[in-house]
Every structure is written in structure tokens, then in C-alpha cells.
PDB file of C-alpha atoms in Angstrom:
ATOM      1  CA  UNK A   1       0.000   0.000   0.000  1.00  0.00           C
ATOM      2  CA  UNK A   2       1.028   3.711  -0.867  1.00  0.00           C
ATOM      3  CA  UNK A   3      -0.095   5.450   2.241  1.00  0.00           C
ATOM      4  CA  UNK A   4      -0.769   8.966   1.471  1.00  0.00           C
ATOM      5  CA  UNK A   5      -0.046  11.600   4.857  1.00  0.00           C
ATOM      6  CA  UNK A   6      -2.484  14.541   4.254  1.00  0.00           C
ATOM      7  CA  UNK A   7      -3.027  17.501   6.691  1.00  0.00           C
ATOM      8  CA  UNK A   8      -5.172  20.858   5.858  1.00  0.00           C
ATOM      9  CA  UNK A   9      -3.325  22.502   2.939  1.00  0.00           C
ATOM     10  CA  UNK A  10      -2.084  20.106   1.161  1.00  0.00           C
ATOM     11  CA  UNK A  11      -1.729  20.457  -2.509  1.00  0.00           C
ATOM     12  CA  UNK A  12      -5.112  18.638  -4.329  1.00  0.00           C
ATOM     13  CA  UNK A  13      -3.171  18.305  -8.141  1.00  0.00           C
ATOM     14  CA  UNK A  14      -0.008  16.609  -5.754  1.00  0.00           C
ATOM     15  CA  UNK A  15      -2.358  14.498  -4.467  1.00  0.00           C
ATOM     16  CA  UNK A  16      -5.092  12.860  -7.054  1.00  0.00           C
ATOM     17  CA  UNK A  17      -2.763  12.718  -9.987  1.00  0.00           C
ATOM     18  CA  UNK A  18      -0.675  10.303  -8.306  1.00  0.00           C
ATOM     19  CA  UNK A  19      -3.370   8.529  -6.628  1.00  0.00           C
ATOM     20  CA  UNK A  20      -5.245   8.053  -9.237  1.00  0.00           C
ATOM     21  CA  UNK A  21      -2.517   6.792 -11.733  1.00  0.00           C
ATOM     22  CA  UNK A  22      -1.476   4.608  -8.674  1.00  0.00           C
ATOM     23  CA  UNK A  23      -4.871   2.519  -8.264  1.00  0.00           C
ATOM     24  CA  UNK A  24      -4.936   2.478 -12.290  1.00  0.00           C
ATOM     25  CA  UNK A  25      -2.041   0.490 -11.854  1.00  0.00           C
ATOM     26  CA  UNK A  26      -3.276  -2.220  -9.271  1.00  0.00           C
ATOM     27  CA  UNK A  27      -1.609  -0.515  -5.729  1.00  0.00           C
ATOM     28  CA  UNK A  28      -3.613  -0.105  -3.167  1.00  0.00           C
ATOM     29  CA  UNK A  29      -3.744   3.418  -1.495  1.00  0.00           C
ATOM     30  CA  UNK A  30      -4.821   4.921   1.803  1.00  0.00           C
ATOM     31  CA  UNK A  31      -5.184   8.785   2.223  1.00  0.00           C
ATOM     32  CA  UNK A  32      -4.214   9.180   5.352  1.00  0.00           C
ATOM     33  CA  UNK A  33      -5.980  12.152   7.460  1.00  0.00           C
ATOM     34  CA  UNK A  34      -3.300  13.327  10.049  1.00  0.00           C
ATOM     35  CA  UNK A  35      -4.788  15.092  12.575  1.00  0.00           C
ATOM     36  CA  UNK A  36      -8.502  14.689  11.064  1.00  0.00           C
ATOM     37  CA  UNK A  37     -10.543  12.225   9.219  1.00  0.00           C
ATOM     38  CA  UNK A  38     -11.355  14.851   6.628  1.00  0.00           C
ATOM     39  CA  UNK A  39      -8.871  17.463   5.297  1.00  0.00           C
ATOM     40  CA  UNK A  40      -9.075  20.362   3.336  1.00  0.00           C
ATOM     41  CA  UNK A  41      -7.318  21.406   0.449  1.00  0.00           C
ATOM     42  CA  UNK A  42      -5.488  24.239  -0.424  1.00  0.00           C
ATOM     43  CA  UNK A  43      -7.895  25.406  -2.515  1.00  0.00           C
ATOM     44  CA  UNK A  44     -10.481  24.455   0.233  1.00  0.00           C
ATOM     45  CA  UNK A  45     -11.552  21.599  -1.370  1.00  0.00           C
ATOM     46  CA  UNK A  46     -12.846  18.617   1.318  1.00  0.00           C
ATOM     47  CA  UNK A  47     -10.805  15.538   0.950  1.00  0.00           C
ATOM     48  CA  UNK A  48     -11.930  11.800   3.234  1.00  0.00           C
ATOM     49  CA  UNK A  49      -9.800   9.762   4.160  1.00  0.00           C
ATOM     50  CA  UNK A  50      -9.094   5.903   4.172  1.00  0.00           C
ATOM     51  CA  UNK A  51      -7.625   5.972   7.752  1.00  0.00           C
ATOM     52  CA  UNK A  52      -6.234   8.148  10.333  1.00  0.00           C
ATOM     53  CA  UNK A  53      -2.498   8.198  11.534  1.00  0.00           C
ATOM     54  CA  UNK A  54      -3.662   5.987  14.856  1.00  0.00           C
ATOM     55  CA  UNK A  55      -5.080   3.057  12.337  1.00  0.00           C
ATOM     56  CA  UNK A  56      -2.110   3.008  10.221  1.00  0.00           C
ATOM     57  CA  UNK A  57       0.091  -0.482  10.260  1.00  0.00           C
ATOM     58  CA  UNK A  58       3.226   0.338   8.680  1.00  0.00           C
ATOM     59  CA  UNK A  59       3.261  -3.505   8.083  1.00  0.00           C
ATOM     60  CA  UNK A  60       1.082  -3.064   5.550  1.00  0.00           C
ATOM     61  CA  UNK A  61       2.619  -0.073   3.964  1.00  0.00           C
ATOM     62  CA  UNK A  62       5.604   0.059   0.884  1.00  0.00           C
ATOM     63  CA  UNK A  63       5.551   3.229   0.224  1.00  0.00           C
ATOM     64  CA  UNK A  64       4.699   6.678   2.146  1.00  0.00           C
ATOM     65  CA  UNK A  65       4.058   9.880   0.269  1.00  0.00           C
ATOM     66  CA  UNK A  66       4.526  13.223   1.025  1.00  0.00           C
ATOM     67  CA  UNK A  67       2.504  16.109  -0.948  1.00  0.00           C
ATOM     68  CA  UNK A  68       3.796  19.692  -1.163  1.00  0.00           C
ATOM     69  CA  UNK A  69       1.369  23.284  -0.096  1.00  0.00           C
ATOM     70  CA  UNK A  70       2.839  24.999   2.220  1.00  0.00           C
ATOM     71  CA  UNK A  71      -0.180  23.974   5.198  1.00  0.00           C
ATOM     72  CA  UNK A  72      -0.171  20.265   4.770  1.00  0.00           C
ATOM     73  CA  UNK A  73       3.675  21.011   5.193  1.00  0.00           C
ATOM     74  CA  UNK A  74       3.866  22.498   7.931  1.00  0.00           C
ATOM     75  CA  UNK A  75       0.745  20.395   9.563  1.00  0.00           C
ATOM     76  CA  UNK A  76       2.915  16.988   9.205  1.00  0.00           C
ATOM     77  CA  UNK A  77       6.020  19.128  10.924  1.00  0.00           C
ATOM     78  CA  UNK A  78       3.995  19.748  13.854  1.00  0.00           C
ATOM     79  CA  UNK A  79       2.781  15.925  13.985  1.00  0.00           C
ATOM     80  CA  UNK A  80       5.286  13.878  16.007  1.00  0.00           C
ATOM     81  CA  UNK A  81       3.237  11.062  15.422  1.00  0.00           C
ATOM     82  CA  UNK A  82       3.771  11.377  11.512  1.00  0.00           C
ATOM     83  CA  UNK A  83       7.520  12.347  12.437  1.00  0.00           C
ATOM     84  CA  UNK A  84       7.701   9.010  13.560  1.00  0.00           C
ATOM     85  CA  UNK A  85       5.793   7.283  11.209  1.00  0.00           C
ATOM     86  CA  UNK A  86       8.128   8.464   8.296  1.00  0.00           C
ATOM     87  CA  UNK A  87      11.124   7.829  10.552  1.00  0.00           C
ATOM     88  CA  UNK A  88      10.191   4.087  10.896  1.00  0.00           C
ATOM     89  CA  UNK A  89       9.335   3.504   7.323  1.00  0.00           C
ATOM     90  CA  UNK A  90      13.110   5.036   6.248  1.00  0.00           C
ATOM     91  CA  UNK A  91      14.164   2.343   8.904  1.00  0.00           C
ATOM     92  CA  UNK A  92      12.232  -0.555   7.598  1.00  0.00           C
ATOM     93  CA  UNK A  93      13.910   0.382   3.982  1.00  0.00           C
ATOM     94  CA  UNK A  94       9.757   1.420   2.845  1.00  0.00           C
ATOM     95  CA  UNK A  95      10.059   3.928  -0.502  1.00  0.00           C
ATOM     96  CA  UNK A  96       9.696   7.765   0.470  1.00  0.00           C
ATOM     97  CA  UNK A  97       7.808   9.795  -2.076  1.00  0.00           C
ATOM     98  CA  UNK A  98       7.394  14.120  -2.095  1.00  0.00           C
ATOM     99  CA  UNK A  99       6.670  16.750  -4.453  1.00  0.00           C
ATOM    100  CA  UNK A 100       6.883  20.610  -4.026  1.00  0.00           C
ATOM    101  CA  UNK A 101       7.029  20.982  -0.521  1.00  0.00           C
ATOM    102  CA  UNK A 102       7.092  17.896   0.360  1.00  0.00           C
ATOM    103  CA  UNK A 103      10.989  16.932  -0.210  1.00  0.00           C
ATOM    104  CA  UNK A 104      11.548  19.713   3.016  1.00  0.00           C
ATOM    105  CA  UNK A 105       9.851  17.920   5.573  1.00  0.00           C
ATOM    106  CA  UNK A 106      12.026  14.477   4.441  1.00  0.00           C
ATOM    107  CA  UNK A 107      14.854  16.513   4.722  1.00  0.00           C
ATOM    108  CA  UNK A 108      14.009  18.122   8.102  1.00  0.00           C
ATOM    109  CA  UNK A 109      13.405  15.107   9.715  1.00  0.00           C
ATOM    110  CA  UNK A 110      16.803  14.192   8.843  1.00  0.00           C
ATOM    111  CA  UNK A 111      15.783  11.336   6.156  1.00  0.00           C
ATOM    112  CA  UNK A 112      17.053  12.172   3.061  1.00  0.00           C
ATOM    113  CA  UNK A 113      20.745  13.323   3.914  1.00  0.00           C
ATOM    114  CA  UNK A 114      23.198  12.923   0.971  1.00  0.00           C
ATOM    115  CA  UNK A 115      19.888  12.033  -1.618  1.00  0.00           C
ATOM    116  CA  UNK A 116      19.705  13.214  -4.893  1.00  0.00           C
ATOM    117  CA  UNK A 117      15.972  15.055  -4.574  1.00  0.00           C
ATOM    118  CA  UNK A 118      14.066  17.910  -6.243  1.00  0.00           C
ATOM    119  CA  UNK A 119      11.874  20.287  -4.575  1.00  0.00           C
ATOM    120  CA  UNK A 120       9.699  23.418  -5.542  1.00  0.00           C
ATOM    121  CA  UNK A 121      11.928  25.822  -7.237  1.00  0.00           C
ATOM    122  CA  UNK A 122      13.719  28.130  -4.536  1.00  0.00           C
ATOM    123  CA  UNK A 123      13.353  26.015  -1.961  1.00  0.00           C
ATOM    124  CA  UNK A 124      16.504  24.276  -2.190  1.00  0.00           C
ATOM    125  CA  UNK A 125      18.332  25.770   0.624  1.00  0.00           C
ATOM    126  CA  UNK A 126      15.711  23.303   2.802  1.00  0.00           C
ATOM    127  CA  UNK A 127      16.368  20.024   1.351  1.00  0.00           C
ATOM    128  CA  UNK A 128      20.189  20.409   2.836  1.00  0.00           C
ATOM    129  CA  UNK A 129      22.137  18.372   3.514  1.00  0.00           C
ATOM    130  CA  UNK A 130      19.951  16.426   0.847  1.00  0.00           C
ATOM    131  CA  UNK A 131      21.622  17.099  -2.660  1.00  0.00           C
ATOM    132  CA  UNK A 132      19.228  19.459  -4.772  1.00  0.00           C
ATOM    133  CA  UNK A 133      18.640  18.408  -8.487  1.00  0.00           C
ATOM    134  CA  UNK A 134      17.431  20.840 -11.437  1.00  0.00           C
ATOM    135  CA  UNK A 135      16.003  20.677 -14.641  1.00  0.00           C
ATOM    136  CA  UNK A 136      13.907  17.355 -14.117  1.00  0.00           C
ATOM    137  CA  UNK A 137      10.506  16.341 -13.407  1.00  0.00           C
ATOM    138  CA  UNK A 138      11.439  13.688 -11.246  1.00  0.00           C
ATOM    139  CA  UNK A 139      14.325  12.677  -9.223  1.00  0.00           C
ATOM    140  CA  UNK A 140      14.957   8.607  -8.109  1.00  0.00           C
ATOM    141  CA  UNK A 141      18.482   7.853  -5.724  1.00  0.00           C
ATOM    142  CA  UNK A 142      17.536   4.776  -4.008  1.00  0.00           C
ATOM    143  CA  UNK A 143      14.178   4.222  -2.123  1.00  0.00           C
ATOM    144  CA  UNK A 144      13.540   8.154  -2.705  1.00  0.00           C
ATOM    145  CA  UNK A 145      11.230   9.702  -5.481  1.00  0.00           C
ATOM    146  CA  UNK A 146      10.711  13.409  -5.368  1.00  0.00           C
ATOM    147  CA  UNK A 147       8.713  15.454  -7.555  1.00  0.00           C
ATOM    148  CA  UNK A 148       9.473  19.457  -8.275  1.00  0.00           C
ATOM    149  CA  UNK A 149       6.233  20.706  -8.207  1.00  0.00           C
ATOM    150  CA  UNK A 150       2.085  19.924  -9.217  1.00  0.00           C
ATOM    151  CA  UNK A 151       3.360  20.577 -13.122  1.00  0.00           C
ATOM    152  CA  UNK A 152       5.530  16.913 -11.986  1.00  0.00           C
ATOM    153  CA  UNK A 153       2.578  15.083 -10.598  1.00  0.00           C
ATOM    154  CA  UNK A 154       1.730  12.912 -13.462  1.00  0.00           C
ATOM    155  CA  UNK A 155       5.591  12.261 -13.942  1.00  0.00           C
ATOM    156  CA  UNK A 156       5.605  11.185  -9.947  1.00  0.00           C
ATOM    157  CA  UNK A 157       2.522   9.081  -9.857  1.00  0.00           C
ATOM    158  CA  UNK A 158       4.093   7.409 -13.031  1.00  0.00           C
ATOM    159  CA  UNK A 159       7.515   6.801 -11.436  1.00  0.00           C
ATOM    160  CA  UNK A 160       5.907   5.456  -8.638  1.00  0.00           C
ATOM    161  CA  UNK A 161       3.759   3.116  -9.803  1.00  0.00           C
ATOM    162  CA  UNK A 162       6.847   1.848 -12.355  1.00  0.00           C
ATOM    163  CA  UNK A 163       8.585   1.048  -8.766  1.00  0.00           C
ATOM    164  CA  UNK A 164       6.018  -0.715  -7.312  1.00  0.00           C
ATOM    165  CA  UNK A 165       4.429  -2.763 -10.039  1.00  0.00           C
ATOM    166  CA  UNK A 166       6.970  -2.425 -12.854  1.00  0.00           C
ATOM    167  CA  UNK A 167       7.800  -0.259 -15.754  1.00  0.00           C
ATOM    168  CA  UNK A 168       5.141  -2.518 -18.266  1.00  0.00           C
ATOM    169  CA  UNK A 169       2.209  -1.705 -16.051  1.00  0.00           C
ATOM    170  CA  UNK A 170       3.351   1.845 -15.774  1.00  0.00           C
ATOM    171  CA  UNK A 171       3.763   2.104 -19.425  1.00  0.00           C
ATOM    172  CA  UNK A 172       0.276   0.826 -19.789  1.00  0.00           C
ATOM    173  CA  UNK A 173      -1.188   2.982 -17.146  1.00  0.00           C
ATOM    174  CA  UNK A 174       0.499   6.206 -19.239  1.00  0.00           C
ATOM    175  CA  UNK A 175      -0.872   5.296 -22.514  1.00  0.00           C
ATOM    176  CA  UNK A 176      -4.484   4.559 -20.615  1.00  0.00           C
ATOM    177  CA  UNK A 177      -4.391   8.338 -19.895  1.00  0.00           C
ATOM    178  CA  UNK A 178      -3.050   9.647 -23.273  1.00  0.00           C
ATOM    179  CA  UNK A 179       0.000  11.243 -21.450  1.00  0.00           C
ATOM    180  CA  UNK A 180       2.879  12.045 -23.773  1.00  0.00           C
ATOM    181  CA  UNK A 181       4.642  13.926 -20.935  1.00  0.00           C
TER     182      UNK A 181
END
């Protein structure tokens, strides 16, 4: 399972692109409410969840996924309970996925040190002592897979799924969705 850790402010596009491309390929993924059961966009749209940070078994989980906007970001720094989710999924070698925003709070938790990773333009001076990367879409070193921004979603959700169920179904997912990105 992809679990997906959203708190109020998240970024929507960072969010369903992925997902959706993800259960078009066969994974199974939980949105994950944080704090709340329901979140809200930053846009103020009204997201439900799957499951709430208490009901999570990382057992279960091979991948957890970070979205960018600058609220859901700083919501999962102020969760010490999602601090130590993600710290116990690097442990247990799970895949660590962000885009925008996102990369930061891997990198201020101390998870991502010496990783190639991509975050929103001009935010580089956060992923440190993660190695910032340029003029991609998408950035893979190891169990990591960070996005630059929403414009990257559908390059993240595909790189994703490509890990986790192989780069046929992925290939088949893109061309299911007409992207020539």
C-alpha cells in the first residue's frame, strides 16, 4: 500500500494525480488524514480519508508519500506522530515519495541526507544536507522519489507506480491516460 499523509493545505493536483494513476495500476492506497478524518485542500476543497495516523500499520505499507502546499507542510512538521511514522518507514527500507514541498519535511526530519531530490523551485536551501537536483521532473536515488512541483505530478505518480508494479504496467497505465509527458 502507498499510504498517502495529508493535513489541511495540502496540494489537491499533488495528491489525485498520483493517486489516481497509482490505483490504475493495481496498488492499493490509503489517504491518510493526520490530525482529522477529513482534510481540506489548499484550494479548500474537502478531501476523506481511508484511515487516520492511529489506524495506520506500517506492516502493511511500501511506500509513504509526502505532498507539497505549504499547510499540509507544515501540519505533518507539527505531527510527532507522523515524524515518527516516516522515521520508521526510512528504517524498515519502505520507498519515500514528495513533491513541491514535500521533499523539506524528508529533509528536516533528517531522512534524506546525501539524496539526490528535487523540490519546488527556490526552496533548495531546505532540502540540505539532501543534494538538490534541477532541470527534471522527477528525481529517483535509491528508495527516494521526489517530484518538483504539481506541473511533476503525473511524472511522480508514473515513477511510482513503475517502482512498485513495474515499468510494463506503468507504461500501460500512461498510454491509458493519453500522457505524452
Amino acid at each position: 500500500m502507498v499510504l498517502v499523509l495529508l493535513c489541511d493545505g495540502f496540494e489537491e493536483s499533488e495528491v489525485t494525480v498520483p493517486v489516481d494513476l497509482l490505483r490504475r495500476g493495481g496498488v492499493e492506497v490509503g489517504l491518510c488524514g493526520v490530525v482529522h478524518s477529513t482534510v481540506k485542500s489548499s484550494h479548500n476543497i474537502t478531501f476523506g480519508t481511508d484511515l487516520t495516523l492511529d489506524e495506520v500499520d506500517l506492516a502493511q505499507v511500501d511506500m509513504v508519500f509526502v505532498p507539497g502546499g505549504l499547510g499540509g507542510v507544515d501540519g505533518l512538521l507539527a505531527s510527532k506522530a507522523a515524524a515518527q511514522l516516516l522515521r520508521q518507514a526510512k528504517e524498515q527500507g519502505k520507498y519515500l515519495a514528495a513533491i513541491c514541498a514535500g521533499p523539506t519535511v524528508l529533509s528536516r526530519l533528517g531522512l534524506i541526507d546525501g539524496k539526490n531530490a528535487i523540490c519546488y523551485p527556490g526552496m533548495e536551501d531546505l532540502l540540505a544536507p539532501a543534494v538538490p537536483q534541477s532541470g527534471t521532473n522527477v528525481v529517483r536515488d535509491g528508495t527516494l522519489i521526489t517530484g518538483e512541483a504539481a506541473g511533476a505530478a503525473f511524472d511522480l505518480g508514473l515513477a511510482m507506480l513503475e517502482v512498485l508494479q513495474g515499468a510494463e504496467v506503468a507504461q500501460q497505465v500512461r498510454h491509458s491516460v493519453y500522457y505524452r509527458g
